[in-house]
Amino acid sequence: MAPILREEDEKNETIPKMLCQMDNHLACVNCVRWSNNGLYLASGGDDKLIMVWKRAAYIGPSTVFGSSSKLANVEQWRCVTILRSHTGDVMDVAWSPHDAWLASCSVDNTIVIWNARKFPEIIATLRGHTGLVKGLTWDPVGKYVASQADDRNLKVWRTMDWQLETSITKPFDECGGTTHVLRLSWSPDGQYLVSAHAMNNSGPTAQIIERDGWKTNMDFVGHRKAVTVVKFNPKIFKKKQKNGSSPKPSCPYCCCAVGSKDRSVSVWLTCLKRPLVVIHELFDKSIMDISWTLNGLGILVCSMDGTVAYLDFSQDELGDPLNEDEKNSIHQKIYGKSLAITTEAQLPTTIIENPEMLKYQQQKQQAEQRSAASRETHTPKLTSVVNGESLEDIRKNLLKKQVETRTPDGRRRITPLCIAQLDTGDFSPALFNSVPILPGSTMSSQLTQQLTSSDSNTANSLSLKPCPEPTANAAPRPADDALHKEGVNATATTLSAVANSVAVKPNSLTSAAKIEPMKALDSRFTERSKATPGVAVSSLVSLAPLNRVKDANALKDPKPRITCLDSSSDSEGKMKAPSLALNKRKIEMEGGEVVEKRKKGRPRKDTKILPMSAAMLQTAPTTDKDPPRVIVPMAVLKLPTPAPQKAFTLQVSSDPSVFIEVENEVSTAAGSRLSRLKCNREGKVWETVLTSRVLTAAGSSDVIGVACEDRTLSVFSACGRRLLPAILLQAPMSTLHCSGCYVMALTACATLSVWDVQKQSVLVKNESLQIILSGTDTTVSQSLLTRHGVPVVSLANGKSYCFNSALGTWNLIADKQDSLVQCADYRNCIPSQEAMLSSGPLAIVQGHSLNAGRQASRLSATPHLLQQGMTLAYLENQMASALTLKSGPEYRHWLLIYARFLVNEGSQYRLRELCKDLLGPVHKSAASVWETTVLGLRKRDLLKEVLPVIGQNLQFQRLFTEYQDQLELLKNK
């Protein structure tokens, strides 16, 4: 528009005049219309098509077809949909006030209403005109759509049921001859409808029709030939105040432009008896179309002679345009409601009291359009059917498609249709997964359990991966390691069930590690994994459901069979499964035999049976009825320690890149053997010596920690300076983590300590894992330290705990077996533009059972109320866990999902409490203990993000207005 508005821009070569020329229509284009949100352009032509265009990402200049190379497209516009239904030329198209519908009319005498949210769905075809329909206009309140045709008829249709409201013929009785178009227009206050091509006393007029009773007492007179087009200015105006004069209460008015076959344009204000201005002989031929600019001060007119004129007005001429609030208050007075209509269902009833609400309602619609569009483009057919719908819906849809025939004697026959049994039991959950099933997710274990077979071989092929041989520098695996990895099994089914529980768990580790390396979690994907405890199978054996076995022969073998289960190798380090000290001691007492060295590949069928002490595994007497149970005594708390190695290297940070090299016993000085620690930080190398063998090391971008055989822990700065004298631990180190300036030590006697090296203070002091390990028959499978120094310990039974140093408590933050995770259904509360967070500590600890939960929810046929309660509980757990882990981005993510869920479910009580907490006290007092921030996020900024979500449900508009006003007031404080 710049070169049209300003002469200097027109002369400027660098400013493009034409942005894009679209050549897809096959015949003359009769009408183009922008959607109200400005995203789409609809065009209709003589090729009977309506095309909807959207601006695409600019790929590079493309020349216009058939032109010299100079004429290039500056912008790229692509056709997003082609609407085919009309059987004749399309004469006019119009978007409804809130872009919910697009109407088109044609010389086939029909008007088609398209669903603009789901092109190319047709909502209605309006039939009734007996001549060519040449013009359309929507009532700005969204209640009516009006059409005008060559049959000397103007019809008004209701949007509620798409039936005829009224047909107006009187002003058009005298009309002779035809015009190319009949573009009528509705005033922005909705009070008047002005038609084209009417006659009064054999003179051409533009007929004014009042909404109240459809009266036809007024018209715009003066054109010498038939009126072809009428267009109201989108703004409502009020009189311009003279400088210094006291403001008089003036009546708001509208402005309307009228174009005619006599090649002139007149502009009228509804407060004047005569036109404001008439411009004669603007063109050589009849006027085709008129459009106002959005600010209401410019007008574009086009003619049959192929030219477009731009007329510029000033506020002195037209008046002061009302702002949105004033416009809405006028609508409020007239209709008792504003123009923001939320959904088709609410059209006739909703009253919106707050103009801001309107904005969020429209945003919601746009989001729905976008998500619908992305669903259509991205999902394969199978999943798009299943993912969005409940099984009941699928069943109903299948029934809708049933084929009905009639026999010769007139009886109905329905062709039988095969419908798969849609109960969750007989239905592979894989069908529902639009995302791949990750090992370790609840979904994958459900899947494996379904595939469980009574043949031990299939169990192996399912989930037991061959484990690579230990590398040369790793110590040879002791016998007790092998024993530790074995499950005791009375039946083949138990074996495969154990296989699930074993082989799935370590994988969940690797899958998380591959997704996003995090500084705090470097420990997980490095050589140091040797120190990470594996999964104690012996404890999981008793979980297997034995009573499902159908094969009686399997039960007759009372001898416990033992099979080697190998955990899959980790992503970088070869994961070396540690042993329970308990097993170690038992075997030493009994002089246990050494297992033959295993070859690569899956275990052989005839794996040797190892001697087992009666104390360790007491097998209950077996009868055919009562399957054997394996009872495991409670383990003495002792965590595995890493075996000393000659040398090892590990990467402790990826950004900046930091590598540590450790060489043990490099040289001897004064009788003691020295070990060397070398660190390479982005090419800069430093090294230091230690007097004892190094067992394990860890680091972050700020500190490096090294644990030695003599139970000491040394901490160095990023440049190699020793920060503390060696710390003496109460037991050898089991696992060491560093994150930022925090160091975490997990010792062999299952105590946990965390220090802040920068402040030289203790956060967690020798805290025993007794509380979380007691009574669970399980062991530690993974541990990590978050950026904020919160230690997290995951157990083999799927539960993860973090230690809250402020409260001095262990808090449960993840449970893979939790039914809430599987039944929580919040998939429609996740904003499309925000992917699920996969990098925060909470996401990593919980693995990707989140996605699985959202799919499992589609399987479960739980009643809505129960599901709502479970989802609420789950989301509140997620928020509390993110808060305890001090993970700001995740807290914000779950808070917004929670708010969306509360809005969707209409829980006002909880929503109000949430807003109250985020807003805080309006007046500061000495007694108020309200914190302005949470995890570094300002609470009032969070409230600003929550308000648009609340704005999408009309039920909460009072709540919305109340908190929005308070935020406005507090903005200045």
Short mmCIF file of C-alpha atoms in Angstrom, two decimals, residues 161-580:
data_model
loop_
_atom_site.label_atom_id
_atom_site.label_comp_id
_atom_site.label_asym_id
_atom_site.label_seq_id
_atom_site.Cartn_x
_atom_site.Cartn_y
_atom_site.Cartn_z
CA ASP A 161 -31.12 -23.06 11.31
CA TRP A 162 -30.20 -21.68 7.84
CA GLN A 163 -33.87 -21.07 7.02
CA LEU A 164 -35.38 -18.01 5.32
CA GLU A 165 -36.15 -15.15 7.73
CA THR A 166 -37.70 -12.75 5.22
CA SER A 167 -37.90 -12.02 1.51
CA ILE A 168 -38.04 -8.35 0.39
CA THR A 169 -39.39 -7.57 -3.09
CA LYS A 170 -41.24 -4.21 -3.00
CA PRO A 171 -38.30 -1.83 -3.68
CA PHE A 172 -37.20 -3.97 -6.65
CA ASP A 173 -40.54 -4.36 -8.47
CA GLU A 174 -39.85 -1.61 -10.99
CA CYS A 175 -36.28 -2.69 -11.76
CA GLY A 176 -35.61 -3.27 -15.42
CA GLY A 177 -32.38 -4.50 -16.95
CA THR A 178 -29.61 -6.23 -15.01
CA THR A 179 -26.35 -5.24 -13.43
CA HIS A 180 -23.20 -7.36 -13.45
CA VAL A 181 -23.17 -7.50 -9.62
CA LEU A 182 -25.57 -6.69 -6.76
CA ARG A 183 -23.30 -6.17 -3.79
CA LEU A 184 -25.40 -5.25 -0.76
CA SER A 185 -23.96 -4.29 2.66
CA TRP A 186 -24.87 -4.41 6.36
CA SER A 187 -24.04 -1.46 8.65
CA PRO A 188 -21.40 -2.11 11.36
CA ASP A 189 -23.96 -1.53 14.13
CA GLY A 190 -26.21 -4.16 12.51
CA GLN A 191 -29.20 -1.79 12.35
CA TYR A 192 -29.41 -1.25 8.60
CA LEU A 193 -29.07 -3.37 5.49
CA VAL A 194 -28.55 -1.41 2.25
CA SER A 195 -29.32 -3.07 -1.08
CA ALA A 196 -28.06 -2.44 -4.58
CA HIS A 197 -30.23 -1.76 -7.67
CA ALA A 198 -33.58 -0.66 -6.20
CA MET A 199 -36.05 1.80 -7.84
CA ASN A 200 -38.13 4.60 -6.37
CA ASN A 201 -40.39 6.67 -8.67
CA SER A 202 -38.51 5.15 -11.64
CA GLY A 203 -35.22 6.54 -10.28
CA PRO A 204 -32.32 4.24 -9.28
CA THR A 205 -31.71 4.08 -5.52
CA ALA A 206 -29.86 2.11 -2.85
CA GLN A 207 -32.65 0.83 -0.58
CA ILE A 208 -32.17 1.11 3.21
CA ILE A 209 -33.81 -1.80 5.06
CA GLU A 210 -34.20 -1.50 8.85
CA ARG A 211 -33.42 -4.54 10.95
CA ASP A 212 -36.40 -3.69 13.12
CA GLY A 213 -39.32 -5.24 11.19
CA TRP A 214 -37.43 -5.15 7.86
CA LYS A 215 -39.04 -1.79 7.02
CA THR A 216 -38.13 -0.14 3.67
CA ASN A 217 -38.92 3.56 4.23
CA MET A 218 -35.55 5.16 3.36
CA ASP A 219 -33.09 5.07 0.47
CA PHE A 220 -30.00 6.76 -0.94
CA VAL A 221 -31.11 8.68 -4.04
CA GLY A 222 -29.15 10.54 -6.69
CA HIS A 223 -27.34 8.14 -9.00
CA ARG A 224 -28.42 8.38 -12.63
CA LYS A 225 -28.04 4.66 -13.35
CA ALA A 226 -28.50 1.42 -11.41
CA VAL A 227 -26.55 1.01 -8.16
CA THR A 228 -24.17 -1.98 -8.47
CA VAL A 229 -22.37 -1.97 -5.14
CA VAL A 230 -22.84 -0.66 -1.58
CA LYS A 231 -20.16 -0.91 1.09
CA PHE A 232 -20.31 0.24 4.72
CA ASN A 233 -17.24 1.56 6.46
CA PRO A 234 -16.20 -0.98 9.18
CA LYS A 235 -15.94 1.83 11.77
CA ILE A 236 -18.70 3.64 13.66
CA PHE A 237 -17.99 7.40 13.93
CA LYS A 238 -18.82 10.27 16.25
CA LYS A 239 -18.66 14.02 15.51
CA LYS A 240 -15.20 15.57 15.69
CA GLN A 241 -14.96 18.00 18.60
CA LYS A 242 -13.90 21.56 17.79
CA ASN A 243 -10.78 22.58 19.73
CA GLY A 244 -11.67 24.16 23.06
CA SER A 245 -15.41 23.55 22.81
CA SER A 246 -17.07 21.49 25.51
CA PRO A 247 -17.85 17.97 24.26
CA LYS A 248 -21.51 17.73 23.23
CA PRO A 249 -23.23 14.38 23.51
CA SER A 250 -23.36 13.39 19.84
CA CYS A 251 -25.09 10.42 18.30
CA PRO A 252 -22.75 7.85 16.73
CA TYR A 253 -23.26 7.33 12.99
CA CYS A 254 -22.12 5.05 10.16
CA CYS A 255 -20.55 5.80 6.78
CA CYS A 256 -21.44 4.13 3.51
CA ALA A 257 -20.06 4.22 -0.04
CA VAL A 258 -22.32 3.59 -3.06
CA GLY A 259 -21.10 2.79 -6.59
CA SER A 260 -23.17 2.80 -9.76
CA LYS A 261 -23.31 1.98 -13.45
CA ASP A 262 -23.13 5.76 -14.02
CA ARG A 263 -19.35 5.49 -13.19
CA SER A 264 -19.64 7.62 -10.05
CA VAL A 265 -19.17 6.96 -6.32
CA SER A 266 -21.06 8.67 -3.50
CA VAL A 267 -20.13 8.58 0.20
CA TRP A 268 -22.93 9.02 2.77
CA LEU A 269 -22.99 9.55 6.54
CA THR A 270 -26.15 8.32 8.25
CA CYS A 271 -26.28 11.60 10.22
CA LEU A 272 -26.52 13.75 7.03
CA LYS A 273 -29.50 14.09 4.66
CA ARG A 274 -27.25 14.60 1.64
CA PRO A 275 -24.15 12.68 0.54
CA LEU A 276 -20.86 13.79 2.06
CA VAL A 277 -19.21 13.67 -1.36
CA VAL A 278 -20.02 12.50 -4.91
CA ILE A 279 -17.18 11.76 -7.32
CA HIS A 280 -18.37 11.76 -10.93
CA GLU A 281 -16.88 9.92 -13.90
CA LEU A 282 -14.15 8.30 -11.88
CA PHE A 283 -13.91 5.48 -14.46
CA ASP A 284 -14.78 4.70 -18.06
CA LYS A 285 -17.13 1.85 -17.16
CA SER A 286 -19.46 0.62 -14.40
CA ILE A 287 -18.19 0.22 -10.83
CA MET A 288 -17.57 -3.42 -9.78
CA ASP A 289 -16.54 -3.43 -6.12
CA ILE A 290 -15.66 -1.18 -3.17
CA SER A 291 -13.51 -1.87 -0.10
CA TRP A 292 -12.67 0.30 2.93
CA THR A 293 -9.31 0.20 4.67
CA LEU A 294 -9.31 -1.15 8.24
CA ASN A 295 -8.83 2.28 9.84
CA GLY A 296 -11.94 3.48 7.98
CA LEU A 297 -10.22 6.46 6.35
CA GLY A 298 -9.39 5.07 2.91
CA ILE A 299 -11.51 3.54 0.18
CA LEU A 300 -10.55 1.42 -2.85
CA VAL A 301 -12.92 1.25 -5.82
CA CYS A 302 -12.53 -0.94 -8.90
CA SER A 303 -14.27 -0.78 -12.24
CA MET A 304 -15.08 -2.90 -15.29
CA ASP A 305 -12.50 -0.82 -17.19
CA GLY A 306 -9.70 -2.61 -15.28
CA THR A 307 -8.62 0.24 -13.02
CA VAL A 308 -8.63 0.68 -9.24
CA ALA A 309 -8.97 4.07 -7.54
CA TYR A 310 -7.90 4.96 -4.00
CA LEU A 311 -9.70 7.77 -2.16
CA ASP A 312 -8.27 9.18 1.05
CA PHE A 313 -10.40 10.83 3.78
CA SER A 314 -9.39 12.68 6.92
CA GLN A 315 -10.97 12.49 10.36
CA ASP A 316 -12.16 16.08 9.87
CA GLU A 317 -14.30 14.85 6.99
CA LEU A 318 -15.64 11.57 8.43
CA GLY A 319 -15.40 12.12 12.21
CA ASP A 320 -13.66 10.28 15.04
CA PRO A 321 -13.84 6.48 14.76
CA LEU A 322 -15.05 4.78 17.96
CA ASN A 323 -12.62 2.39 19.59
CA GLU A 324 -13.47 -1.28 20.20
CA ASP A 325 -14.80 -0.62 23.73
CA GLU A 326 -17.20 2.09 22.57
CA LYS A 327 -18.31 -0.03 19.62
CA ASN A 328 -18.93 -2.96 21.94
CA SER A 329 -20.92 -0.81 24.36
CA ILE A 330 -23.21 0.19 21.44
CA HIS A 331 -23.75 -3.48 20.61
CA GLN A 332 -24.33 -4.14 24.27
CA LYS A 333 -27.07 -1.49 24.33
CA ILE A 334 -28.79 -2.69 21.17
CA TYR A 335 -28.46 -6.48 21.35
CA GLY A 336 -27.44 -7.13 24.94
CA LYS A 337 -24.35 -8.79 23.59
CA SER A 338 -21.08 -7.97 21.94
CA LEU A 339 -20.03 -9.18 18.50
CA ALA A 340 -17.67 -11.84 19.77
CA ILE A 341 -19.52 -15.03 19.19
CA THR A 342 -17.69 -18.01 20.52
CA THR A 343 -19.02 -21.17 18.94
CA GLU A 344 -21.76 -21.95 16.52
CA ALA A 345 -23.80 -23.52 19.30
CA GLN A 346 -23.74 -20.36 21.38
CA LEU A 347 -24.57 -18.00 18.52
CA PRO A 348 -28.09 -16.98 19.56
CA THR A 349 -27.53 -16.97 23.32
CA THR A 350 -24.11 -15.79 24.49
CA ILE A 351 -23.59 -12.42 26.07
CA ILE A 352 -20.00 -11.28 26.31
CA GLU A 353 -19.34 -8.50 28.75
CA ASN A 354 -15.64 -7.94 28.22
CA PRO A 355 -14.06 -6.94 24.91
CA GLU A 356 -10.76 -8.60 25.89
CA MET A 357 -12.68 -11.86 26.18
CA LEU A 358 -13.52 -11.44 22.52
CA LYS A 359 -9.87 -11.45 21.56
CA TYR A 360 -9.20 -14.73 23.32
CA GLN A 361 -12.33 -16.33 21.89
CA GLN A 362 -11.03 -15.50 18.41
CA GLN A 363 -7.56 -16.77 19.25
CA LYS A 364 -9.11 -20.00 20.43
CA GLN A 365 -10.90 -20.40 17.11
CA GLN A 366 -7.69 -19.73 15.20
CA ALA A 367 -5.86 -22.30 17.31
CA GLU A 368 -8.61 -24.83 16.59
CA GLN A 369 -8.32 -24.10 12.87
CA ARG A 370 -4.57 -24.55 13.02
CA SER A 371 -4.72 -27.78 14.97
CA ALA A 372 -7.38 -29.13 12.62
CA ALA A 373 -5.21 -28.21 9.66
CA SER A 374 -2.14 -29.84 11.18
CA ARG A 375 -4.13 -32.95 12.08
CA GLU A 376 -5.32 -33.26 8.50
CA THR A 377 -1.85 -32.84 7.05
CA HIS A 378 0.29 -34.79 9.50
CA THR A 379 -1.50 -37.84 10.77
CA PRO A 380 -1.77 -40.99 8.73
CA LYS A 381 -5.33 -42.10 8.08
CA LEU A 382 -5.36 -44.91 10.62
CA THR A 383 -4.31 -42.87 13.58
CA SER A 384 -6.40 -39.86 12.71
CA VAL A 385 -9.46 -42.01 13.07
CA VAL A 386 -8.44 -43.60 16.30
CA ASN A 387 -6.45 -40.89 18.02
CA GLY A 388 -9.08 -38.26 18.36
CA GLU A 389 -12.08 -40.44 19.05
CA SER A 390 -13.22 -42.71 21.78
CA LEU A 391 -13.86 -46.30 20.85
CA GLU A 392 -17.60 -45.70 21.12
CA ASP A 393 -17.37 -42.99 18.46
CA ILE A 394 -15.51 -45.33 16.15
CA ARG A 395 -18.17 -47.92 16.59
CA LYS A 396 -20.94 -45.40 15.89
CA ASN A 397 -19.15 -44.09 12.80
CA LEU A 398 -18.78 -47.60 11.45
CA LEU A 399 -22.49 -48.14 11.98
CA LYS A 400 -23.30 -44.95 10.12
CA LYS A 401 -21.64 -46.37 7.03
CA GLN A 402 -23.83 -49.46 6.95
CA VAL A 403 -25.18 -50.40 3.53
CA GLU A 404 -28.95 -50.81 3.23
CA THR A 405 -30.69 -52.61 0.34
CA ARG A 406 -34.32 -53.48 -0.39
CA THR A 407 -35.56 -56.91 -1.44
CA PRO A 408 -38.11 -57.16 -4.32
CA ASP A 409 -40.96 -57.46 -1.78
CA GLY A 410 -39.96 -54.14 -0.23
CA ARG A 411 -38.28 -55.34 2.94
CA ARG A 412 -35.10 -53.65 4.19
CA ARG A 413 -31.87 -55.60 4.28
CA ILE A 414 -28.69 -54.33 5.96
CA THR A 415 -25.45 -55.73 4.62
CA PRO A 416 -23.48 -57.08 7.60
CA LEU A 417 -20.30 -55.17 8.36
CA CYS A 418 -17.33 -56.61 10.20
CA ILE A 419 -16.53 -54.47 13.23
CA ALA A 420 -13.42 -55.44 15.17
CA GLN A 421 -13.99 -56.18 18.83
CA LEU A 422 -13.14 -52.80 20.34
CA ASP A 423 -12.62 -53.89 23.93
CA THR A 424 -9.28 -52.88 25.31
CA GLY A 425 -8.25 -56.45 25.91
CA ASP A 426 -8.40 -57.66 22.31
CA PHE A 427 -7.05 -54.52 20.83
CA SER A 428 -3.37 -53.87 20.38
CA PRO A 429 -2.48 -50.54 21.94
CA ALA A 430 0.04 -50.13 19.14
CA LEU A 431 -2.87 -49.12 16.95
CA PHE A 432 -3.32 -46.05 19.09
CA ASN A 433 0.23 -44.83 19.11
CA SER A 434 0.83 -41.88 16.91
CA VAL A 435 4.21 -41.60 18.63
CA PRO A 436 6.54 -44.59 18.75
CA ILE A 437 6.39 -46.70 21.89
CA LEU A 438 9.54 -45.97 23.83
CA PRO A 439 11.04 -48.78 25.81
CA GLY A 440 10.32 -48.22 29.44
CA SER A 441 7.03 -46.49 28.86
CA THR A 442 4.02 -48.04 30.50
CA MET A 443 2.70 -48.70 27.04
CA SER A 444 5.64 -50.83 26.00
CA SER A 445 5.38 -52.99 29.07
CA GLN A 446 1.66 -53.43 28.50
CA LEU A 447 2.47 -54.47 24.97
CA THR A 448 5.12 -56.95 25.98
CA GLN A 449 2.87 -58.44 28.60
CA GLN A 450 0.25 -59.04 25.95
CA LEU A 451 2.79 -60.76 23.78
CA THR A 452 3.95 -63.02 26.62
CA SER A 453 4.11 -66.58 25.47
CA SER A 454 4.50 -69.86 27.31
CA ASP A 455 7.65 -70.64 25.35
CA SER A 456 10.82 -69.43 27.02
CA ASN A 457 12.43 -68.97 23.62
CA THR A 458 9.97 -66.31 22.53
CA ALA A 459 10.54 -64.54 25.81
CA ASN A 460 14.21 -64.33 24.99
CA SER A 461 13.64 -63.09 21.49
CA LEU A 462 11.23 -60.49 22.80
CA SER A 463 13.15 -58.53 25.28
CA LEU A 464 16.52 -60.01 26.04
CA LYS A 465 19.23 -58.29 24.09
CA PRO A 466 22.65 -59.87 23.69
CA CYS A 467 25.12 -57.99 25.81
CA PRO A 468 28.47 -57.05 24.25
CA GLU A 469 31.58 -58.52 25.88
CA PRO A 470 33.23 -56.26 28.44
CA THR A 471 36.05 -54.19 26.94
CA ALA A 472 39.64 -55.12 27.55
CA ASN A 473 40.26 -52.48 30.17
CA ALA A 474 37.17 -53.40 32.17
CA ALA A 475 37.69 -55.93 34.93
CA PRO A 476 36.46 -59.45 34.06
CA ARG A 477 32.96 -60.04 35.33
CA PRO A 478 32.85 -61.96 38.62
CA ALA A 479 30.55 -64.91 39.03
CA ASP A 480 28.25 -63.15 41.41
CA ASP A 481 27.49 -60.57 38.69
CA ALA A 482 26.11 -63.31 36.58
CA LEU A 483 24.09 -64.64 39.43
CA HIS A 484 22.77 -61.21 40.24
CA LYS A 485 21.39 -60.88 36.75
CA GLU A 486 19.50 -64.11 36.91
CA GLY A 487 15.86 -64.43 37.73
CA VAL A 488 14.48 -67.48 39.40
CA ASN A 489 11.65 -68.95 37.56
CA ALA A 490 9.16 -71.67 38.21
CA THR A 491 7.34 -71.48 34.92
CA ALA A 492 8.01 -70.23 31.45
CA THR A 493 5.46 -67.47 31.86
CA THR A 494 7.24 -66.11 34.88
CA LEU A 495 10.42 -66.04 32.87
CA SER A 496 8.95 -63.89 30.15
CA ALA A 497 7.30 -61.60 32.68
CA VAL A 498 10.66 -61.13 34.38
CA ALA A 499 12.16 -60.55 30.98
CA ASN A 500 9.83 -57.64 30.57
CA SER A 501 10.65 -56.11 33.88
CA VAL A 502 14.36 -56.49 33.35
CA ALA A 503 14.93 -55.68 29.75
CA VAL A 504 12.63 -52.73 29.64
CA LYS A 505 14.09 -50.83 32.58
CA PRO A 506 17.71 -50.23 31.49
CA ASN A 507 16.39 -49.21 28.11
CA SER A 508 14.35 -46.44 29.58
CA LEU A 509 17.67 -45.09 30.77
CA THR A 510 19.23 -45.11 27.35
CA SER A 511 16.22 -43.71 25.58
CA ALA A 512 16.16 -40.74 27.90
CA ALA A 513 19.87 -40.22 27.46
CA LYS A 514 19.67 -40.24 23.70
CA ILE A 515 16.93 -37.69 23.61
CA GLU A 516 18.70 -34.76 25.16
CA PRO A 517 21.99 -34.71 26.99
CA MET A 518 21.76 -32.54 30.05
CA LYS A 519 24.70 -31.27 32.00
CA ALA A 520 23.46 -32.67 35.26
CA LEU A 521 22.93 -36.06 33.70
CA ASP A 522 26.24 -36.50 31.91
CA SER A 523 26.85 -39.31 34.30
CA ARG A 524 24.28 -41.35 32.52
CA PHE A 525 25.78 -41.61 29.08
CA THR A 526 29.47 -42.00 29.79
CA GLU A 527 31.92 -44.66 30.89
CA ARG A 528 30.83 -43.85 34.40
CA SER A 529 27.71 -45.87 33.76
CA LYS A 530 29.74 -48.73 35.13
CA ALA A 531 28.99 -47.24 38.48
CA THR A 532 25.30 -46.86 37.86
CA PRO A 533 23.49 -49.67 39.62
CA GLY A 534 21.52 -52.04 37.45
CA VAL A 535 18.27 -53.77 38.14
CA ALA A 536 18.01 -56.41 40.80
CA VAL A 537 16.03 -59.13 39.17
CA SER A 538 15.81 -61.38 42.16
CA SER A 539 13.43 -58.91 43.71
CA LEU A 540 11.17 -58.65 40.70
CA VAL A 541 10.56 -62.34 40.27
CA SER A 542 7.70 -62.54 42.69
CA LEU A 543 5.76 -59.92 40.75
CA ALA A 544 4.98 -62.24 37.88
CA PRO A 545 1.38 -63.39 37.76
CA LEU A 546 1.71 -67.15 37.80
CA ASN A 547 -1.90 -68.16 37.92
CA ARG A 548 -2.36 -67.39 34.23
CA VAL A 549 -0.46 -70.46 33.11
CA LYS A 550 -2.71 -72.82 31.21
CA ASP A 551 -0.11 -75.53 30.70
CA ALA A 552 -0.20 -77.91 33.66
CA ASN A 553 3.04 -79.62 32.61
CA ALA A 554 4.95 -76.46 33.23
CA LEU A 555 3.93 -76.55 36.86
CA LYS A 556 5.06 -80.09 37.48
CA ASP A 557 8.70 -79.14 37.48
CA PRO A 558 9.36 -78.02 41.04
CA LYS A 559 13.04 -77.20 40.43
CA PRO A 560 13.59 -73.48 40.03
CA ARG A 561 15.11 -72.84 36.61
CA ILE A 562 17.61 -70.01 36.33
CA THR A 563 18.26 -68.06 33.16
CA CYS A 564 20.78 -65.32 32.51
CA LEU A 565 19.11 -62.05 31.71
CA ASP A 566 21.40 -59.46 30.21
CA SER A 567 20.58 -55.80 30.50
CA SER A 568 21.06 -53.91 27.26
CA SER A 569 24.27 -51.96 26.88
CA ASP A 570 24.20 -48.27 27.64
CA SER A 571 24.64 -45.63 24.99
CA GLU A 572 28.35 -45.01 25.53
CA GLY A 573 29.65 -46.99 28.47
CA LYS A 574 29.16 -50.71 28.70
CA MET A 575 26.67 -50.95 31.48
CA LYS A 576 28.12 -53.23 34.09
CA ALA A 577 25.45 -54.60 36.35
CA PRO A 578 26.47 -54.51 39.98
CA SER A 579 25.64 -57.24 42.39
CA LEU A 580 23.73 -57.22 45.59
#
